[in-house]
Amino acid sequence: MSGTRVNAVGVTDARTAHQDLHSERGPLRGEHAGRSRNPVIKAADLAWLEFEKPDLDRAEVFARDFGFGIAARTERELWLRGTFAGSPCVVIRRGHSSRFIGPAFRAAERSDLDRLARVTGTDMRDADVPGGGEVVTLLDPSGLPVRVVHCGEELPALPEQQPLLLNFGTDHRRTNATQRPPREPSRIQRLGHVVLETRVFARALDWYLDTLGMIVSDFLFLDGQRDRGPTMAFIRCDQGSVAVDHHTLAMHLGPGNGYVHSAYQVADLDSIAAGGEYLAERGYKRSWGIGRHVQGSQLFDYWRDPDHFMLEHFADGDLFSCDLRPGWAPMSTSGLAQWGPPATRDFLGTGPSPQRVRDVIQALRGDNEMDQARLLGLLKAANS
């Protein structure tokens, strides 16, 4: 049953509604709690993601086709936004090659930046963002730059792509009117989450929980290796009783370090589907979709941009408040979706490539959490 409970020492525990809420299993005794007892700050949300690309004109064409608005454009930078008020959600800077730089998280208060800078021994600087602000830049255990920002002026809201009015059984909300969703780009509302791969999963997980006060919604573990700890975590921001996205950040153990995909909220399923048709007609490559996830429950559709970065349209995701403990489930490809086409090799990253082979060799030779048993477990999960 859902609800709070009082343990043997009279302390009220957070709810553990795994059976009927988000996972069939809860933690075993002694497993990771999924949150820090005394984090430095509690990040409020994911602010934006930073990339470098050599061709900003091409990047802007895809951005418009995918459904972003343009917040600002210079010779060196392209700032993308959604329709919701707030900060931009992506910045692309001109560079010699295409690469992901890192994420930026939003501090709830400016005083959080002061505390973060003091505890980490890092300088606070002016943020180069439309509207101004201040930023602290850190490195996570994977070596990825992570910015924490407090923005000045927010961008105003833009006109929305309205969800379609649906009829349900005997609940007739639409009469004497047809459904004709326009064939146009899905209008991005906001940045939802980013997924990262890391060779030092346990250390990176604890860093985000201890430094940014994030909390785990769901853990995944490898079959037969649960005693070695989880290998994936879906992590949300802690805004107390305010329900937030099931995950703002997801991380999994793997031979590489860095970006896997990022996800952007749109209005509804028709926006996902019609926007997908629009992308397909313009020659872009679908990676996987359309379907509905298990962890997070989102409706999803994944695409590749011209620089081969994976981006997701999503709608109807789970929202959790701070009083829900993590669920635990085995990692498997079949467990990625409740319905939809089978996950593709492109989405899973299991297609052979020279870079992937180099990643595996380097990971197995390095001082990290990847070893032969972990690698075989990940390969088994990808085929299960």
GROMACS .gro file of C-alpha atoms in nm:
model
  384
    1MET     CA    1   0.000   0.000   0.000
    2SER     CA    2   0.101   0.359  -0.051
    3GLY     CA    3   0.158   0.600   0.234
    4THR     CA    4   0.402   0.674   0.511
    5ARG     CA    5   0.491   0.424   0.781
    6VAL     CA    6   0.664   0.440   1.117
    7ASN     CA    7   0.965   0.213   1.160
    8ALA     CA    8   1.093   0.036   1.471
    9VAL     CA    9   1.260   0.347   1.609
   10GLY     CA   10   0.962   0.572   1.550
   11VAL     CA   11   1.094   0.752   1.240
   12THR     CA   12   0.850   0.818   0.958
   13ASP     CA   13   0.980   0.666   0.636
   14ALA     CA   14   0.915   0.787   0.284
   15ARG     CA   15   0.654   0.602   0.085
   16THR     CA   16   0.757   0.274  -0.075
   17ALA     CA   17   0.474   0.214  -0.321
   18HIS     CA   18   0.671   0.002  -0.564
   19GLN     CA   19   0.417  -0.269  -0.628
   20ASP     CA   20   0.146  -0.039  -0.760
   21LEU     CA   21   0.331   0.277  -0.851
   22HIS     CA   22   0.656   0.264  -1.045
   23SER     CA   23   0.850  -0.058  -0.986
   24GLU     CA   24   0.769  -0.410  -0.883
   25ARG     CA   25   1.060  -0.417  -0.640
   26GLY     CA   26   1.203  -0.199  -0.369
   27PRO     CA   27   1.554  -0.205  -0.219
   28LEU     CA   28   1.707  -0.488  -0.024
   29ARG     CA   29   1.864  -0.427   0.314
   30GLY     CA   30   2.186  -0.228   0.284
   31GLU     CA   31   2.135  -0.118  -0.077
   32HIS     CA   32   2.191   0.237  -0.197
   33ALA     CA   33   1.940   0.480  -0.043
   34GLY     CA   34   1.920   0.688  -0.359
   35ARG     CA   35   1.971   1.022  -0.185
   36SER     CA   36   2.229   1.214   0.015
   37ARG     CA   37   2.184   1.287   0.384
   38ASN     CA   38   2.344   1.631   0.358
   39PRO     CA   39   2.379   1.762   0.000
   40VAL     CA   40   2.562   2.085  -0.071
   41ILE     CA   41   2.262   2.235  -0.254
   42LYS     CA   42   1.940   2.111  -0.411
   43ALA     CA   43   1.936   2.195  -0.781
   44ALA     CA   44   1.592   2.309  -0.895
   45ASP     CA   45   1.600   2.176  -1.252
   46LEU     CA   46   1.805   2.116  -1.562
   47ALA     CA   47   1.865   2.457  -1.725
   48TRP     CA   48   2.027   2.383  -2.062
   49LEU     CA   49   2.272   2.158  -2.248
   50GLU     CA   50   2.588   2.282  -2.422
   51PHE     CA   51   2.724   2.151  -2.754
   52GLU     CA   52   2.987   2.246  -3.009
   53LYS     CA   53   2.921   2.202  -3.383
   54PRO     CA   54   3.109   2.325  -3.690
   55ASP     CA   55   2.799   2.425  -3.892
   56LEU     CA   56   2.555   2.650  -3.704
   57ASP     CA   57   2.340   2.705  -4.014
   58ARG     CA   58   2.278   2.332  -4.048
   59ALA     CA   59   2.219   2.306  -3.673
   60GLU     CA   60   1.957   2.582  -3.691
   61VAL     CA   61   1.772   2.414  -3.978
   62PHE     CA   62   1.741   2.090  -3.780
   63ALA     CA   63   1.649   2.279  -3.462
   64ARG     CA   64   1.355   2.447  -3.635
   65ASP     CA   65   1.247   2.118  -3.795
   66PHE     CA   66   1.264   1.941  -3.457
   67GLY     CA   67   1.051   2.213  -3.299
   68PHE     CA   68   1.283   2.450  -3.112
   69GLY     CA   69   1.244   2.825  -3.110
   70ILE     CA   70   1.548   3.048  -3.157
   71ALA     CA   71   1.630   3.251  -2.845
   72ALA     CA   72   1.944   3.417  -2.985
   73ARG     CA   73   2.184   3.375  -3.277
   74THR     CA   74   2.530   3.521  -3.332
   75GLU     CA   75   2.819   3.427  -3.555
   76ARG     CA   76   2.955   3.201  -3.280
   77GLU     CA   77   2.649   3.084  -3.083
   78LEU     CA   78   2.298   2.951  -3.131
   79TRP     CA   79   2.061   2.950  -2.832
   80LEU     CA   80   1.751   2.730  -2.860
   81ARG     CA   81   1.439   2.750  -2.648
   82GLY     CA   82   1.097   2.597  -2.586
   83THR     CA   83   0.760   2.767  -2.557
   84PHE     CA   84   0.761   2.772  -2.176
   85ALA     CA   85   0.893   3.077  -1.993
   86GLY     CA   86   1.240   3.038  -1.843
   87SER     CA   87   1.594   2.991  -1.967
   88PRO     CA   88   1.699   2.863  -2.312
   89CYS     CA   89   1.728   2.485  -2.322
   90VAL     CA   90   2.022   2.430  -2.561
   91VAL     CA   91   2.328   2.634  -2.658
   92ILE     CA   92   2.536   2.536  -2.962
   93ARG     CA   93   2.872   2.705  -3.004
   94ARG     CA   94   3.079   2.698  -3.321
   95GLY     CA   95   3.367   2.450  -3.292
   96HIS     CA   96   3.602   2.242  -3.506
   97SER     CA   97   3.407   1.921  -3.440
   98SER     CA   98   3.070   1.809  -3.306
   99ARG     CA   99   3.077   1.729  -2.936
  100PHE     CA  100   2.873   1.751  -2.621
  101ILE     CA  101   3.021   1.991  -2.364
  102GLY     CA  102   2.800   1.929  -2.061
  103PRO     CA  103   2.478   2.011  -1.876
  104ALA     CA  104   2.382   2.323  -1.681
  105PHE     CA  105   2.155   2.293  -1.377
  106ARG     CA  106   1.946   2.574  -1.232
  107ALA     CA  107   2.008   2.681  -0.874
  108ALA     CA  108   1.695   2.759  -0.673
  109GLU     CA  109   1.853   3.067  -0.512
  110ARG     CA  110   2.158   3.279  -0.578
  111SER     CA  111   2.279   3.190  -0.227
  112ASP     CA  112   2.308   2.829  -0.349
  113LEU     CA  113   2.581   2.941  -0.588
  114ASP     CA  114   2.766   3.110  -0.302
  115ARG     CA  115   2.749   2.791  -0.097
  116LEU     CA  116   2.849   2.569  -0.388
  117ALA     CA  117   3.147   2.790  -0.477
  118ARG     CA  118   3.261   2.800  -0.115
  119VAL     CA  119   3.234   2.426  -0.051
  120THR     CA  120   3.397   2.323  -0.380
  121GLY     CA  121   3.659   2.598  -0.386
  122THR     CA  122   3.535   2.719  -0.724
  123ASP     CA  123   3.496   3.074  -0.854
  124MET     CA  124   3.155   3.216  -0.939
  125ARG     CA  125   3.147   3.393  -1.276
  126ASP     CA  126   2.904   3.585  -1.497
  127ALA     CA  127   2.699   3.349  -1.711
  128ASP     CA  128   2.713   3.401  -2.088
  129VAL     CA  129   2.339   3.350  -2.138
  130PRO     CA  130   2.059   3.566  -2.281
  131GLY     CA  131   1.924   3.764  -1.987
  132GLY     CA  132   2.245   3.735  -1.786
  133GLY     CA  133   2.313   3.555  -1.459
  134GLU     CA  134   2.592   3.384  -1.267
  135VAL     CA  135   2.746   3.038  -1.290
  136VAL     CA  136   2.969   2.794  -1.103
  137THR     CA  137   3.147   2.535  -1.321
  138LEU     CA  138   3.244   2.196  -1.175
  139LEU     CA  139   3.376   1.864  -1.307
  140ASP     CA  140   3.186   1.544  -1.231
  141PRO     CA  141   3.383   1.219  -1.167
  142SER     CA  142   3.359   1.133  -1.538
  143GLY     CA  143   3.544   1.454  -1.624
  144LEU     CA  144   3.230   1.619  -1.766
  145PRO     CA  145   3.190   1.996  -1.707
  146VAL     CA  146   2.874   2.062  -1.506
  147ARG     CA  147   2.751   2.419  -1.470
  148VAL     CA  148   2.515   2.542  -1.200
  149VAL     CA  149   2.350   2.871  -1.292
  150HIS     CA  150   2.128   3.136  -1.143
  151CYS     CA  151   1.978   3.326  -1.434
  152GLY     CA  152   1.880   3.690  -1.445
  153GLU     CA  153   1.597   3.779  -1.680
  154GLU     CA  154   1.378   3.489  -1.795
  155LEU     CA  155   1.254   3.443  -2.150
  156PRO     CA  156   0.878   3.506  -2.183
  157ALA     CA  157   0.641   3.227  -2.283
  158LEU     CA  158   0.560   3.169  -2.651
  159PRO     CA  159   0.231   3.051  -2.807
  160GLU     CA  160   0.164   2.683  -2.737
  161GLN     CA  161   0.082   2.393  -2.966
  162GLN     CA  162  -0.250   2.295  -2.809
  163PRO     CA  163  -0.316   1.925  -2.729
  164LEU     CA  164  -0.604   1.771  -2.921
  165LEU     CA  165  -0.939   1.733  -2.749
  166LEU     CA  166  -1.008   1.357  -2.726
  167ASN     CA  167  -1.319   1.147  -2.687
  168PHE     CA  168  -1.301   0.861  -2.434
  169GLY     CA  169  -1.573   0.595  -2.444
  170THR     CA  170  -1.891   0.770  -2.335
  171ASP     CA  171  -1.701   1.085  -2.238
  172HIS     CA  172  -1.764   1.290  -2.552
  173ARG     CA  173  -1.566   1.612  -2.534
  174ARG     CA  174  -1.555   1.671  -2.910
  175THR     CA  175  -1.870   1.670  -3.124
  176ASN     CA  176  -1.946   1.805  -3.471
  177ALA     CA  177  -1.573   1.856  -3.523
  178THR     CA  178  -1.301   1.651  -3.692
  179GLN     CA  179  -0.943   1.581  -3.588
  180ARG     CA  180  -0.683   1.722  -3.826
  181PRO     CA  181  -0.349   1.766  -3.651
  182PRO     CA  182  -0.133   1.986  -3.874
  183ARG     CA  183   0.175   1.837  -4.039
  184GLU     CA  184   0.426   2.069  -3.876
  185PRO     CA  185   0.719   2.049  -3.634
  186SER     CA  186   0.640   1.931  -3.282
  187ARG     CA  187   0.658   2.251  -3.081
  188ILE     CA  188   0.913   2.197  -2.800
  189GLN     CA  189   0.785   2.313  -2.462
  190ARG     CA  190   1.097   2.257  -2.251
  191LEU     CA  191   1.406   2.046  -2.188
  192GLY     CA  192   1.313   1.737  -1.988
  193HIS     CA  193   1.624   1.527  -1.925
  194VAL     CA  194   1.967   1.418  -2.039
  195VAL     CA  195   2.109   1.064  -2.035
  196LEU     CA  196   2.480   1.008  -1.978
  197GLU     CA  197   2.709   0.706  -1.998
  198THR     CA  198   2.999   0.671  -1.753
  199ARG     CA  199   3.270   0.422  -1.664
  200VAL     CA  200   3.258   0.536  -1.299
  201PHE     CA  201   2.887   0.500  -1.234
  202ALA     CA  202   2.890   0.467  -0.854
  203ARG     CA  203   3.120   0.766  -0.804
  204ALA     CA  204   2.929   0.981  -1.053
  205LEU     CA  205   2.595   0.887  -0.896
  206ASP     CA  206   2.709   0.985  -0.547
  207TRP     CA  207   2.857   1.309  -0.678
  208TYR     CA  208   2.525   1.426  -0.826
  209LEU     CA  209   2.336   1.327  -0.511
  210ASP     CA  210   2.589   1.482  -0.270
  211THR     CA  211   2.665   1.796  -0.471
  212LEU     CA  212   2.332   1.883  -0.636
  213GLY     CA  213   2.092   1.716  -0.393
  214MET     CA  214   1.927   1.500  -0.658
  215ILE     CA  215   1.735   1.185  -0.563
  216VAL     CA  216   1.691   0.851  -0.740
  217SER     CA  217   1.353   0.744  -0.875
  218ASP     CA  218   1.456   0.403  -1.010
  219PHE     CA  219   1.765   0.182  -1.009
  220LEU     CA  220   1.840  -0.087  -1.267
  221PHE     CA  221   2.083  -0.372  -1.203
  222LEU     CA  222   2.241  -0.645  -1.415
  223ASP     CA  223   2.098  -0.995  -1.402
  224GLY     CA  224   2.292  -1.201  -1.147
  225GLN     CA  225   2.496  -0.897  -1.035
  226ARG     CA  226   2.260  -0.712  -0.804
  227ASP     CA  227   2.501  -0.767  -0.516
  228ARG     CA  228   2.754  -0.548  -0.702
  229GLY     CA  229   2.512  -0.255  -0.701
  230PRO     CA  230   2.305  -0.080  -0.967
  231THR     CA  231   2.429   0.002  -1.315
  232MET     CA  232   2.169   0.263  -1.407
  233ALA     CA  233   1.982   0.532  -1.217
  234PHE     CA  234   1.694   0.761  -1.312
  235ILE     CA  235   1.747   1.073  -1.104
  236ARG     CA  236   1.515   1.367  -1.029
  237CYS     CA  237   1.555   1.704  -0.863
  238ASP     CA  238   1.431   1.741  -0.505
  239GLN     CA  239   1.170   2.016  -0.480
  240GLY     CA  240   1.010   1.877  -0.165
  241SER     CA  241   0.636   1.823  -0.196
  242VAL     CA  242   0.631   1.965  -0.550
  243ALA     CA  243   0.610   1.676  -0.798
  244VAL     CA  244   0.880   1.691  -1.067
  245ASP     CA  245   0.988   1.481  -1.365
  246HIS     CA  246   1.064   1.116  -1.283
  247HIS     CA  247   1.413   1.187  -1.413
  248THR     CA  248   1.601   1.501  -1.502
  249LEU     CA  249   1.924   1.305  -1.535
  250ALA     CA  250   1.971   0.937  -1.614
  251MET     CA  251   2.309   0.765  -1.601
  252HIS     CA  252   2.424   0.416  -1.686
  253LEU     CA  253   2.748   0.224  -1.662
  254GLY     CA  254   2.918   0.168  -1.995
  255PRO     CA  255   3.251   0.168  -2.177
  256GLY     CA  256   3.215   0.532  -2.284
  257ASN     CA  257   3.190   0.865  -2.104
  258GLY     CA  258   2.942   1.133  -2.209
  259TYR     CA  259   2.620   1.207  -2.392
  260VAL     CA  260   2.364   0.941  -2.486
  261HIS     CA  261   2.052   1.145  -2.561
  262SER     CA  262   1.843   1.439  -2.446
  263ALA     CA  263   1.463   1.468  -2.424
  264TYR     CA  264   1.225   1.755  -2.496
  265GLN     CA  265   0.861   1.776  -2.392
  266VAL     CA  266   0.583   1.835  -2.645
  267ALA     CA  267   0.206   1.865  -2.605
  268ASP     CA  268   0.073   1.514  -2.669
  269LEU     CA  269   0.092   1.195  -2.874
  270ASP     CA  270  -0.038   1.364  -3.190
  271SER     CA  271   0.236   1.625  -3.161
  272ILE     CA  272   0.493   1.345  -3.136
  273ALA     CA  273   0.348   1.154  -3.432
  274ALA     CA  274   0.276   1.446  -3.666
  275GLY     CA  275   0.611   1.603  -3.582
  276GLY     CA  276   0.777   1.271  -3.656
  277GLU     CA  277   0.613   1.256  -3.998
  278TYR     CA  278   0.740   1.608  -4.063
  279LEU     CA  279   1.097   1.502  -3.972
  280ALA     CA  280   1.077   1.184  -4.182
  281GLU     CA  281   0.961   1.379  -4.486
  282ARG     CA  282   1.273   1.593  -4.456
  283GLY     CA  283   1.505   1.294  -4.453
  284TYR     CA  284   1.598   1.275  -4.084
  285LYS     CA  285   1.664   0.936  -3.927
  286ARG     CA  286   1.437   0.794  -3.659
  287SER     CA  287   1.639   0.602  -3.400
  288TRP     CA  288   1.349   0.437  -3.217
  289GLY     CA  289   0.978   0.494  -3.162
  290ILE     CA  290   0.696   0.559  -3.118
  291GLY     CA  291   0.632   0.387  -2.782
  292ARG     CA  292   0.578   0.426  -2.408
  293HIS     CA  293   0.858   0.374  -2.156
  294VAL     CA  294   0.844   0.176  -1.831
  295GLN     CA  295   1.060   0.388  -1.598
  296GLY     CA  296   0.912   0.736  -1.631
  297SER     CA  297   0.615   0.618  -1.844
  298GLN     CA  298   0.680   0.876  -2.118
  299LEU     CA  299   0.547   0.849  -2.469
  300PHE     CA  300   0.865   0.870  -2.678
  301ASP     CA  301   1.013   0.906  -3.023
  302TYR     CA  302   1.391   0.925  -3.083
  303TRP     CA  303   1.568   1.096  -3.375
  304ARG     CA  304   1.924   1.162  -3.494
  305ASP     CA  305   2.030   1.513  -3.592
  306PRO     CA  306   2.274   1.573  -3.882
  307ASP     CA  307   2.566   1.554  -3.634
  308HIS     CA  308   2.443   1.212  -3.512
  309PHE     CA  309   2.328   1.331  -3.169
  310MET     CA  310   2.016   1.155  -3.043
  311LEU     CA  311   1.717   1.367  -2.934
  312GLU     CA  312   1.380   1.259  -2.800
  313HIS     CA  313   1.031   1.402  -2.825
  314PHE     CA  314   0.830   1.300  -2.518
  315ALA     CA  315   0.493   1.362  -2.354
  316ASP     CA  316   0.295   1.241  -2.051
  317GLY     CA  317   0.582   1.156  -1.815
  318ASP     CA  318   0.556   1.056  -1.448
  319LEU     CA  319   0.588   1.322  -1.178
  320PHE     CA  320   0.724   1.232  -0.832
  321SER     CA  321   0.752   1.433  -0.512
  322CYS     CA  322   1.037   1.386  -0.264
  323ASP     CA  323   0.860   1.127  -0.048
  324LEU     CA  324   0.896   0.832  -0.290
  325ARG     CA  325   1.188   0.592  -0.248
  326PRO     CA  326   1.367   0.431  -0.545
  327GLY     CA  327   1.237   0.127  -0.724
  328TRP     CA  328   1.469  -0.154  -0.831
  329ALA     CA  329   1.440  -0.359  -1.150
  330PRO     CA  330   1.666  -0.575  -1.370
  331MET     CA  331   1.820  -0.406  -1.673
  332SER     CA  332   1.690  -0.543  -2.003
  333THR     CA  333   1.603  -0.419  -2.349
  334SER     CA  334   1.251  -0.563  -2.322
  335GLY     CA  335   1.205  -0.359  -2.003
  336LEU     CA  336   1.260  -0.027  -2.180
  337ALA     CA  337   0.906   0.003  -2.318
  338GLN     CA  338   0.553  -0.104  -2.232
  339TRP     CA  339   0.459  -0.097  -2.600
  340GLY     CA  340   0.616   0.007  -2.927
  341PRO     CA  341   0.854  -0.144  -3.181
  342PRO     CA  342   1.158  -0.337  -3.056
  343ALA     CA  343   1.447  -0.118  -2.946
  344THR     CA  344   1.689  -0.068  -3.233
  345ARG     CA  345   2.063  -0.131  -3.234
  346ASP     CA  346   2.108   0.237  -3.309
  347PHE     CA  347   1.922   0.336  -2.992
  348LEU     CA  348   2.104   0.078  -2.781
  349GLY     CA  349   2.443   0.175  -2.919
  350THR     CA  350   2.527  -0.189  -2.988
  351GLY     CA  351   2.620  -0.140  -3.352
  352PRO     CA  352   2.992  -0.205  -3.412
  353SER     CA  353   3.204   0.104  -3.473
  354PRO     CA  354   3.577   0.177  -3.441
  355GLN     CA  355   3.506   0.430  -3.164
  356ARG     CA  356   3.299   0.181  -2.965
  357VAL     CA  357   3.572  -0.081  -2.992
  358ARG     CA  358   3.827   0.173  -2.869
  359ASP     CA  359   3.597   0.265  -2.579
  360VAL     CA  360   3.565  -0.099  -2.473
  361ILE     CA  361   3.941  -0.161  -2.488
  362GLN     CA  362   4.020   0.157  -2.297
  363ALA     CA  363   3.753   0.086  -2.034
  364LEU     CA  364   3.873  -0.270  -1.969
  365ARG     CA  365   4.232  -0.149  -1.932
  366GLY     CA  366   4.152   0.155  -1.717
  367ASP     CA  367   4.093   0.221  -1.348
  368ASN     CA  368   3.713   0.228  -1.346
  369GLU     CA  369   3.407   0.014  -1.278
  370MET     CA  370   3.409  -0.168  -1.611
  371ASP     CA  371   3.542  -0.524  -1.609
  372GLN     CA  372   3.472  -0.835  -1.812
  373ALA     CA  373   3.177  -0.945  -1.596
  374ARG     CA  374   3.016  -0.603  -1.621
  375LEU     CA  375   3.069  -0.591  -1.998
  376LEU     CA  376   2.917  -0.936  -2.047
  377GLY     CA  377   2.626  -0.839  -1.822
  378LEU     CA  378   2.559  -0.526  -2.029
  379LEU     CA  379   2.571  -0.727  -2.352
  380LYS     CA  380   2.328  -0.979  -2.203
  381ALA     CA  381   2.092  -0.701  -2.096
  382ALA     CA  382   2.101  -0.550  -2.447
  383ASN     CA  383   1.983  -0.883  -2.589
  384SER     CA  384   1.723  -0.966  -2.323
   0.00000   0.00000   0.00000
